[in-house]
Amino acid sequence: MTDTNVPRSSLAGEDINRYDSAARRWLIDAVNAVQSEARRTSDTHLLQVPLPSEWGVDLYLKDESSHPTGSLKHRLARSLFLHALCNGWIRPGRPVVEASSGSTAVSEAYFAQLIGVPFIAVVAGTTSAKKISLIESYGGQCHLVDDANEVYEVAARLAAESGGHYMDQFTYAERATDWRGNNNIAESIFFQMSLEPHPEPAWIVATAGTGGTSATLARYVRYTGRSTGICVADPDNSAFFAGWRDEDPEATTEHGSRIEGIGRQRVEASFIPSSIDRMMHVPDAASIASIQLLEELIGRRSGASTGTSLWAALRIVSQMRAAGQKGSIVSLICDPGERYLDKYYSPEWLAEAGIDPSDHRARLKEFMATGHLD
């Protein structure tokens, strides 16, 4: 017998339809725009650093500064946008908000403009003026905060207040990138190295801002059965090294990193310590000395994060040479030095910051003459 007191909708079962054909058409167009951009963008160059051939150790730098937005973060921003779009987090007319030290925000502003949504970057007041100008050139807005530790909370609040999406690169960087392949940075490196004298690098040296790049590299080498080691170089005032060394995910630092784009005051969620084979603390003065040397060697200026990883890579070159090992090492050019003319290439800024690279420059001069860098 049918219970006449039961509503007809309950008998049929609930059916809630939230399909929005207009929103789906917008999403299809947005995803196509991002994927089309990827197809139009050629791969970045792999440059060989001129070291004495008799050393038997070759050093290469993957030039991520040649991306359309000028940095390694272009790959990350593309992945983050695809991840958020396909999760239904980005909606037409609603802003995307990001907490950033600058380069990721530049790249995200580019992709936000590409798909036609507003973009707000929450950045520390110490961010280089050139980066802020680039964010604004792509239609983004900059919200400056005095304390770099405030960027997370402020970005989340602005997204909530505006009905937008907080991209949160520090959480989603490692999961947004397809680390198994799909022309990620690791797959690209090994393809470009395939015809070199030592096609499988002994080490790939990276730095960590979110930790997403090192996670992608480390997962890929394991997934493809390679013996390449992954080394992360970490600047002064960063929690990553201490967190990895002490196996302490709660490690923090009192002051923020002076090397834009890398080093954090806390261990970010996208940093996967168990995937990293080796870490090296690099003083800020060594980072500056290294980009000065790189300019002499290849005639190019690079950001200081490139110097951080280069110092670590040169130390590994020295150690391999001392051990009589032959092979190759790959590191990265993260972004161009032109973004930092008022900082890392300014003697006045360096003096004010208390960074004197002269001792490390002397050590690098000895290295180029002898192959030894302690």
CSV table of C-alpha atoms in Angstrom, one decimal:
chain,number,residue,atom,x,y,z
A,1,MET,CA,0.0,0.0,0.0
A,2,THR,CA,1.3,3.5,-0.9
A,3,ASP,CA,1.7,6.0,2.0
A,4,THR,CA,-0.2,9.0,0.7
A,5,ASN,CA,1.6,11.2,3.3
A,6,VAL,CA,5.0,10.9,1.6
A,7,PRO,CA,5.7,13.8,-0.8
A,8,ARG,CA,5.8,12.7,-4.5
A,9,SER,CA,9.4,14.1,-4.7
A,10,SER,CA,10.6,11.7,-2.0
A,11,LEU,CA,9.1,8.7,-3.7
A,12,ALA,CA,11.0,9.5,-6.9
A,13,GLY,CA,14.3,10.4,-5.0
A,14,GLU,CA,15.9,13.8,-4.8
A,15,ASP,CA,17.2,15.2,-8.1
A,16,ILE,CA,19.2,18.5,-7.9
A,17,ASN,CA,20.5,19.7,-11.2
A,18,ARG,CA,23.2,22.4,-11.1
A,19,TYR,CA,24.5,22.0,-14.6
A,20,ASP,CA,25.1,25.4,-16.1
A,21,SER,CA,25.5,25.3,-19.9
A,22,ALA,CA,26.8,28.8,-20.1
A,23,ALA,CA,29.4,28.2,-17.4
A,24,ARG,CA,30.4,25.0,-19.1
A,25,ARG,CA,30.9,26.8,-22.4
A,26,TRP,CA,33.0,29.4,-20.6
A,27,LEU,CA,35.1,26.7,-18.9
A,28,ILE,CA,35.7,24.9,-22.2
A,29,ASP,CA,36.9,28.1,-23.8
A,30,ALA,CA,39.1,28.9,-20.8
A,31,VAL,CA,40.8,25.5,-20.7
A,32,ASN,CA,41.3,25.6,-24.5
A,33,ALA,CA,42.9,29.0,-24.1
A,34,VAL,CA,45.4,27.8,-21.5
A,35,GLN,CA,46.2,24.6,-23.5
A,36,SER,CA,46.6,26.5,-26.7
A,37,GLU,CA,49.1,28.8,-25.0
A,38,ALA,CA,51.1,25.7,-24.0
A,39,ARG,CA,51.2,24.5,-27.6
A,40,ARG,CA,52.3,27.8,-28.8
A,41,THR,CA,55.1,28.1,-26.3
A,42,SER,CA,58.3,26.4,-27.4
A,43,ASP,CA,60.4,24.5,-24.8
A,44,THR,CA,63.1,26.4,-22.9
A,45,HIS,CA,66.8,26.2,-23.8
A,46,LEU,CA,69.3,24.0,-22.1
A,47,LEU,CA,72.6,26.0,-21.9
A,48,GLN,CA,76.0,24.5,-21.2
A,49,VAL,CA,78.2,26.5,-18.8
A,50,PRO,CA,81.7,26.8,-20.1
A,51,LEU,CA,83.9,24.8,-17.7
A,52,PRO,CA,87.3,23.3,-18.5
A,53,SER,CA,86.8,20.1,-20.6
A,54,GLU,CA,89.6,18.3,-18.7
A,55,TRP,CA,87.5,18.4,-15.5
A,56,GLY,CA,85.2,15.7,-17.0
A,57,VAL,CA,82.1,17.2,-15.4
A,58,ASP,CA,79.6,19.1,-17.6
A,59,LEU,CA,77.2,21.7,-16.2
A,60,TYR,CA,73.9,22.7,-17.8
A,61,LEU,CA,71.4,25.3,-17.0
A,62,LYS,CA,67.8,25.1,-18.1
A,63,ASP,CA,66.8,28.6,-19.1
A,64,GLU,CA,63.3,29.0,-17.6
A,65,SER,CA,63.6,32.8,-18.0
A,66,SER,CA,62.7,32.4,-21.7
A,67,HIS,CA,59.0,31.6,-20.9
A,68,PRO,CA,56.5,34.3,-22.0
A,69,THR,CA,56.3,35.7,-18.5
A,70,GLY,CA,60.1,35.3,-17.9
A,71,SER,CA,60.4,32.7,-15.2
A,72,LEU,CA,60.2,29.1,-14.0
A,73,LYS,CA,56.8,30.0,-12.5
A,74,HIS,CA,55.2,30.1,-15.9
A,75,ARG,CA,54.9,26.3,-15.9
A,76,LEU,CA,53.5,26.4,-12.4
A,77,ALA,CA,50.9,29.0,-13.1
A,78,ARG,CA,49.7,27.1,-16.2
A,79,SER,CA,49.3,24.0,-14.1
A,80,LEU,CA,47.6,25.8,-11.3
A,81,PHE,CA,45.1,27.4,-13.6
A,82,LEU,CA,44.2,24.1,-15.3
A,83,HIS,CA,43.9,22.4,-11.9
A,84,ALA,CA,41.6,25.1,-10.6
A,85,LEU,CA,39.5,25.3,-13.7
A,86,CYS,CA,39.0,21.6,-13.9
A,87,ASN,CA,38.1,21.5,-10.2
A,88,GLY,CA,35.4,24.1,-10.8
A,89,TRP,CA,37.1,26.7,-8.6
A,90,ILE,CA,37.6,29.5,-11.1
A,91,ARG,CA,34.4,31.1,-12.3
A,92,PRO,CA,33.7,33.8,-14.9
A,93,GLY,CA,33.8,37.3,-13.6
A,94,ARG,CA,35.2,36.2,-10.2
A,95,PRO,CA,38.8,37.1,-9.2
A,96,VAL,CA,41.7,34.8,-8.8
A,97,VAL,CA,43.8,35.8,-5.7
A,98,GLU,CA,47.3,34.6,-5.0
A,99,ALA,CA,49.9,35.0,-2.2
A,100,SER,CA,53.3,35.4,-3.9
A,101,SER,CA,56.8,36.8,-3.7
A,102,GLY,CA,56.3,38.1,-7.2
A,103,SER,CA,57.2,35.7,-10.1
A,104,THR,CA,54.2,33.4,-9.7
A,105,ALA,CA,51.9,36.4,-9.5
A,106,VAL,CA,53.4,37.7,-12.7
A,107,SER,CA,52.6,34.4,-14.5
A,108,GLU,CA,49.2,34.0,-12.9
A,109,ALA,CA,48.3,37.6,-13.9
A,110,TYR,CA,49.1,36.6,-17.5
A,111,PHE,CA,46.9,33.5,-17.4
A,112,ALA,CA,44.1,35.4,-15.7
A,113,GLN,CA,44.1,38.0,-18.5
A,114,LEU,CA,44.2,35.1,-21.0
A,115,ILE,CA,40.9,33.7,-19.8
A,116,GLY,CA,39.4,37.0,-18.9
A,117,VAL,CA,39.1,37.0,-15.1
A,118,PRO,CA,40.3,39.6,-12.6
A,119,PHE,CA,43.6,38.9,-10.7
A,120,ILE,CA,44.8,40.1,-7.3
A,121,ALA,CA,48.3,39.5,-6.0
A,122,VAL,CA,49.1,39.7,-2.3
A,123,VAL,CA,52.8,40.4,-2.1
A,124,ALA,CA,55.3,41.7,0.5
A,125,GLY,CA,56.3,45.3,0.3
A,126,THR,CA,59.9,44.3,-0.4
A,127,THR,CA,58.9,42.7,-3.7
A,128,SER,CA,61.0,44.3,-6.6
A,129,ALA,CA,59.3,47.2,-8.3
A,130,LYS,CA,59.9,45.5,-11.7
A,131,LYS,CA,57.8,42.5,-10.6
A,132,ILE,CA,54.9,44.7,-9.4
A,133,SER,CA,55.0,46.6,-12.7
A,134,LEU,CA,54.8,43.3,-14.6
A,135,ILE,CA,51.9,42.1,-12.6
A,136,GLU,CA,50.0,45.3,-13.4
A,137,SER,CA,51.0,45.2,-17.0
A,138,TYR,CA,49.0,42.0,-17.3
A,139,GLY,CA,45.9,43.6,-15.7
A,140,GLY,CA,46.6,42.4,-12.2
A,141,GLN,CA,46.2,44.4,-9.0
A,142,CYS,CA,48.8,44.3,-6.2
A,143,HIS,CA,47.9,44.3,-2.6
A,144,LEU,CA,51.1,45.0,-0.6
A,145,VAL,CA,51.6,43.8,3.0
A,146,ASP,CA,54.4,44.8,5.4
A,147,ASP,CA,55.0,41.3,6.8
A,148,ALA,CA,55.6,38.5,4.3
A,149,ASN,CA,54.0,36.0,6.7
A,150,GLU,CA,50.7,37.9,6.2
A,151,VAL,CA,50.3,37.0,2.5
A,152,TYR,CA,48.5,33.7,3.1
A,153,GLU,CA,45.8,35.1,5.5
A,154,VAL,CA,45.2,38.3,3.5
A,155,ALA,CA,44.9,36.4,0.2
A,156,ALA,CA,42.4,34.0,1.6
A,157,ARG,CA,40.4,36.9,3.1
A,158,LEU,CA,40.3,38.9,-0.1
A,159,ALA,CA,39.2,35.8,-2.0
A,160,ALA,CA,36.4,35.1,0.5
A,161,GLU,CA,35.2,38.8,0.5
A,162,SER,CA,35.2,39.0,-3.3
A,163,GLY,CA,33.7,35.5,-4.0
A,164,GLY,CA,36.8,34.6,-5.9
A,165,HIS,CA,39.3,31.8,-5.7
A,166,TYR,CA,42.5,31.7,-3.6
A,167,MET,CA,44.9,29.8,-5.8
A,168,ASP,CA,47.2,29.0,-2.9
A,169,GLN,CA,50.3,27.9,-4.8
A,170,PHE,CA,52.1,26.8,-1.6
A,171,THR,CA,49.5,24.1,-1.0
A,172,TYR,CA,48.7,23.0,-4.6
A,173,ALA,CA,52.0,23.4,-6.5
A,174,GLU,CA,53.1,19.7,-6.0
A,175,ARG,CA,49.7,18.3,-6.9
A,176,ALA,CA,48.7,20.5,-9.8
A,177,THR,CA,51.7,19.5,-12.0
A,178,ASP,CA,51.6,16.2,-13.9
A,179,TRP,CA,54.9,14.8,-12.6
A,180,ARG,CA,54.7,11.7,-14.7
A,181,GLY,CA,55.3,13.6,-17.9
A,182,ASN,CA,53.2,15.8,-20.2
A,183,ASN,CA,56.3,17.9,-21.0
A,184,ASN,CA,56.9,18.9,-17.4
A,185,ILE,CA,60.3,20.3,-16.6
A,186,ALA,CA,61.8,16.9,-15.7
A,187,GLU,CA,60.7,15.2,-18.9
A,188,SER,CA,62.1,18.2,-20.9
A,189,ILE,CA,65.5,18.0,-19.2
A,190,PHE,CA,66.0,14.3,-19.8
A,191,PHE,CA,64.9,14.7,-23.5
A,192,GLN,CA,67.3,17.6,-24.0
A,193,MET,CA,70.1,15.7,-22.3
A,194,SER,CA,69.6,12.5,-24.3
A,195,LEU,CA,72.3,13.1,-26.8
A,196,GLU,CA,74.8,14.7,-24.4
A,197,PRO,CA,78.1,12.9,-23.4
A,198,HIS,CA,76.5,12.1,-20.0
A,199,PRO,CA,72.8,11.9,-20.7
A,200,GLU,CA,71.7,11.0,-17.2
A,201,PRO,CA,72.8,13.7,-14.8
A,202,ALA,CA,74.5,12.7,-11.6
A,203,TRP,CA,72.5,15.5,-9.9
A,204,ILE,CA,69.8,18.0,-10.7
A,205,VAL,CA,70.0,21.0,-8.5
A,206,ALA,CA,66.9,23.1,-7.8
A,207,THR,CA,65.7,25.6,-5.2
A,208,ALA,CA,62.4,25.7,-3.3
A,209,GLY,CA,59.8,28.4,-3.1
A,210,THR,CA,56.7,26.2,-3.0
A,211,GLY,CA,58.7,23.0,-3.3
A,212,GLY,CA,56.6,22.0,-6.4
A,213,THR,CA,59.6,21.9,-8.8
A,214,SER,CA,61.7,19.7,-6.6
A,215,ALA,CA,58.8,17.4,-6.1
A,216,THR,CA,58.2,17.1,-9.8
A,217,LEU,CA,61.8,16.4,-10.5
A,218,ALA,CA,62.2,13.9,-7.7
A,219,ARG,CA,59.0,12.0,-8.6
A,220,TYR,CA,59.8,11.9,-12.3
A,221,VAL,CA,63.3,10.4,-11.8
A,222,ARG,CA,61.8,7.7,-9.5
A,223,TYR,CA,58.9,7.0,-11.9
A,224,THR,CA,61.2,6.6,-14.9
A,225,GLY,CA,63.8,4.5,-13.0
A,226,ARG,CA,66.7,6.8,-13.0
A,227,SER,CA,69.6,7.1,-10.5
A,228,THR,CA,69.8,10.9,-10.7
A,229,GLY,CA,70.0,12.6,-7.3
A,230,ILE,CA,67.9,15.7,-6.5
A,231,CYS,CA,69.6,18.4,-4.5
A,232,VAL,CA,67.7,21.5,-3.2
A,233,ALA,CA,69.8,24.6,-2.5
A,234,ASP,CA,68.3,26.8,0.2
A,235,PRO,CA,69.1,30.5,1.1
A,236,ASP,CA,69.5,32.2,4.4
A,237,ASN,CA,66.4,32.7,6.5
A,238,SER,CA,64.6,29.7,5.0
A,239,ALA,CA,62.8,27.0,7.0
A,240,PHE,CA,63.2,24.3,4.3
A,241,PHE,CA,66.7,23.2,5.1
A,242,ALA,CA,66.2,23.0,8.9
A,243,GLY,CA,62.9,21.2,8.4
A,244,TRP,CA,64.5,18.7,6.1
A,245,ARG,CA,67.6,18.2,8.2
A,246,ASP,CA,65.7,17.8,11.5
A,247,GLU,CA,62.6,16.1,10.0
A,248,ASP,CA,60.6,18.9,11.5
A,249,PRO,CA,57.6,20.0,9.3
A,250,GLU,CA,56.9,22.7,11.9
A,251,ALA,CA,60.3,24.5,11.4
A,252,THR,CA,60.1,28.3,11.1
A,253,THR,CA,62.5,31.2,10.8
A,254,GLU,CA,62.3,34.6,12.4
A,255,HIS,CA,63.1,36.6,9.3
A,256,GLY,CA,62.1,36.2,5.6
A,257,SER,CA,64.4,35.2,2.8
A,258,ARG,CA,66.1,38.0,0.9
A,259,ILE,CA,66.3,35.9,-2.2
A,260,GLU,CA,63.1,36.6,-4.0
A,261,GLY,CA,61.1,33.6,-5.2
A,262,ILE,CA,62.7,31.0,-2.9
A,263,GLY,CA,63.1,30.3,0.8
A,264,ARG,CA,60.1,30.5,3.2
A,265,GLN,CA,59.7,31.2,6.9
A,266,ARG,CA,57.7,27.9,7.2
A,267,VAL,CA,57.8,24.5,5.5
A,268,GLU,CA,55.2,24.8,2.8
A,269,ALA,CA,52.7,22.0,2.1
A,270,SER,CA,54.1,21.5,-1.4
A,271,PHE,CA,57.6,20.8,-0.2
A,272,ILE,CA,58.0,17.0,0.0
A,273,PRO,CA,61.1,16.3,2.2
A,274,SER,CA,61.1,12.6,1.7
A,275,SER,CA,61.5,13.0,-2.1
A,276,ILE,CA,64.7,15.1,-1.7
A,277,ASP,CA,68.1,13.3,-1.7
A,278,ARG,CA,70.3,16.2,-0.6
A,279,MET,CA,70.0,19.8,0.6
A,280,MET,CA,72.6,22.5,0.8
A,281,HIS,CA,72.4,25.8,2.7
A,282,VAL,CA,73.8,28.6,0.5
A,283,PRO,CA,74.6,32.0,2.1
A,284,ASP,CA,73.0,35.0,0.3
A,285,ALA,CA,76.5,36.4,-0.4
A,286,ALA,CA,77.3,33.2,-2.3
A,287,SER,CA,74.1,33.5,-4.4
A,288,ILE,CA,75.1,37.1,-5.4
A,289,ALA,CA,78.7,36.1,-6.2
A,290,SER,CA,77.4,33.2,-8.3
A,291,ILE,CA,75.2,35.4,-10.6
A,292,GLN,CA,78.1,37.8,-11.0
A,293,LEU,CA,80.3,34.8,-12.2
A,294,LEU,CA,77.5,33.6,-14.4
A,295,GLU,CA,77.2,37.0,-16.2
A,296,GLU,CA,81.0,36.7,-16.9
A,297,LEU,CA,80.7,33.2,-18.2
A,298,ILE,CA,77.6,33.5,-20.5
A,299,GLY,CA,76.9,37.2,-20.7
A,300,ARG,CA,73.5,37.0,-19.1
A,301,ARG,CA,72.1,38.4,-15.9
A,302,SER,CA,69.9,36.2,-13.8
A,303,GLY,CA,67.9,36.5,-10.6
A,304,ALA,CA,69.6,35.6,-7.3
A,305,SER,CA,67.7,32.3,-6.9
A,306,THR,CA,69.6,31.1,-9.9
A,307,GLY,CA,72.8,32.0,-8.0
A,308,THR,CA,71.6,29.9,-5.0
A,309,SER,CA,71.3,26.8,-7.1
A,310,LEU,CA,74.4,27.6,-9.2
A,311,TRP,CA,76.6,27.8,-6.0
A,312,ALA,CA,75.4,24.4,-4.9
A,313,ALA,CA,75.9,22.9,-8.4
A,314,LEU,CA,79.5,24.3,-8.6
A,315,ARG,CA,80.3,22.7,-5.2
A,316,ILE,CA,79.0,19.4,-6.5
A,317,VAL,CA,81.2,19.9,-9.6
A,318,SER,CA,84.2,20.4,-7.3
A,319,GLN,CA,83.3,17.3,-5.2
A,320,MET,CA,82.9,15.1,-8.3
A,321,ARG,CA,86.2,16.3,-9.7
A,322,ALA,CA,88.0,15.6,-6.4
A,323,ALA,CA,86.5,12.1,-6.4
A,324,GLY,CA,87.6,11.5,-10.0
A,325,GLN,CA,84.0,11.2,-11.1
A,326,LYS,CA,82.9,12.1,-14.6
A,327,GLY,CA,79.3,13.1,-15.4
A,328,SER,CA,76.8,15.9,-15.8
A,329,ILE,CA,74.8,18.2,-13.5
A,330,VAL,CA,71.7,20.2,-14.4
A,331,SER,CA,70.5,23.3,-12.7
A,332,LEU,CA,68.1,26.2,-13.6
A,333,ILE,CA,68.0,29.8,-14.6
A,334,CYS,CA,64.9,30.8,-12.7
A,335,ASP,CA,64.3,34.3,-14.0
A,336,PRO,CA,66.1,37.2,-15.6
A,337,GLY,CA,68.4,39.6,-13.6
A,338,GLU,CA,66.7,42.7,-15.2
A,339,ARG,CA,63.9,42.3,-12.6
A,340,TYR,CA,66.4,43.0,-9.9
A,341,LEU,CA,68.6,45.8,-11.1
A,342,ASP,CA,67.6,47.8,-8.1
A,343,LYS,CA,68.4,45.0,-5.7
A,344,TYR,CA,70.9,42.2,-6.4
A,345,TYR,CA,72.8,44.3,-9.1
A,346,SER,CA,72.8,47.4,-7.0
A,347,PRO,CA,75.9,48.0,-4.8
A,348,GLU,CA,73.9,50.4,-2.7
A,349,TRP,CA,71.1,47.8,-2.0
A,350,LEU,CA,73.7,45.1,-1.2
A,351,ALA,CA,75.5,47.4,1.2
A,352,GLU,CA,72.2,48.3,2.9
A,353,ALA,CA,71.3,44.7,3.2
A,354,GLY,CA,74.7,43.8,4.6
A,355,ILE,CA,75.5,41.4,1.8
A,356,ASP,CA,79.2,41.4,0.8
A,357,PRO,CA,79.9,38.9,-2.0
A,358,SER,CA,83.6,39.6,-2.2
A,359,ASP,CA,84.8,36.6,-0.2
A,360,HIS,CA,82.7,34.3,-2.2
A,361,ARG,CA,83.8,35.9,-5.5
A,362,ALA,CA,87.4,35.1,-4.5
A,363,ARG,CA,86.4,31.5,-3.8
A,364,LEU,CA,84.7,31.3,-7.2
A,365,LYS,CA,87.8,32.7,-8.9
A,366,GLU,CA,89.9,30.0,-7.3
A,367,PHE,CA,87.4,27.4,-8.4
A,368,MET,CA,87.6,28.5,-12.0
A,369,ALA,CA,91.4,28.2,-11.8
A,370,THR,CA,91.7,25.0,-9.8
A,371,GLY,CA,88.3,23.2,-9.9
A,372,HIS,CA,88.2,23.3,-6.1
A,373,LEU,CA,85.3,25.0,-4.2
A,374,ASP,CA,85.0,24.2,-0.5
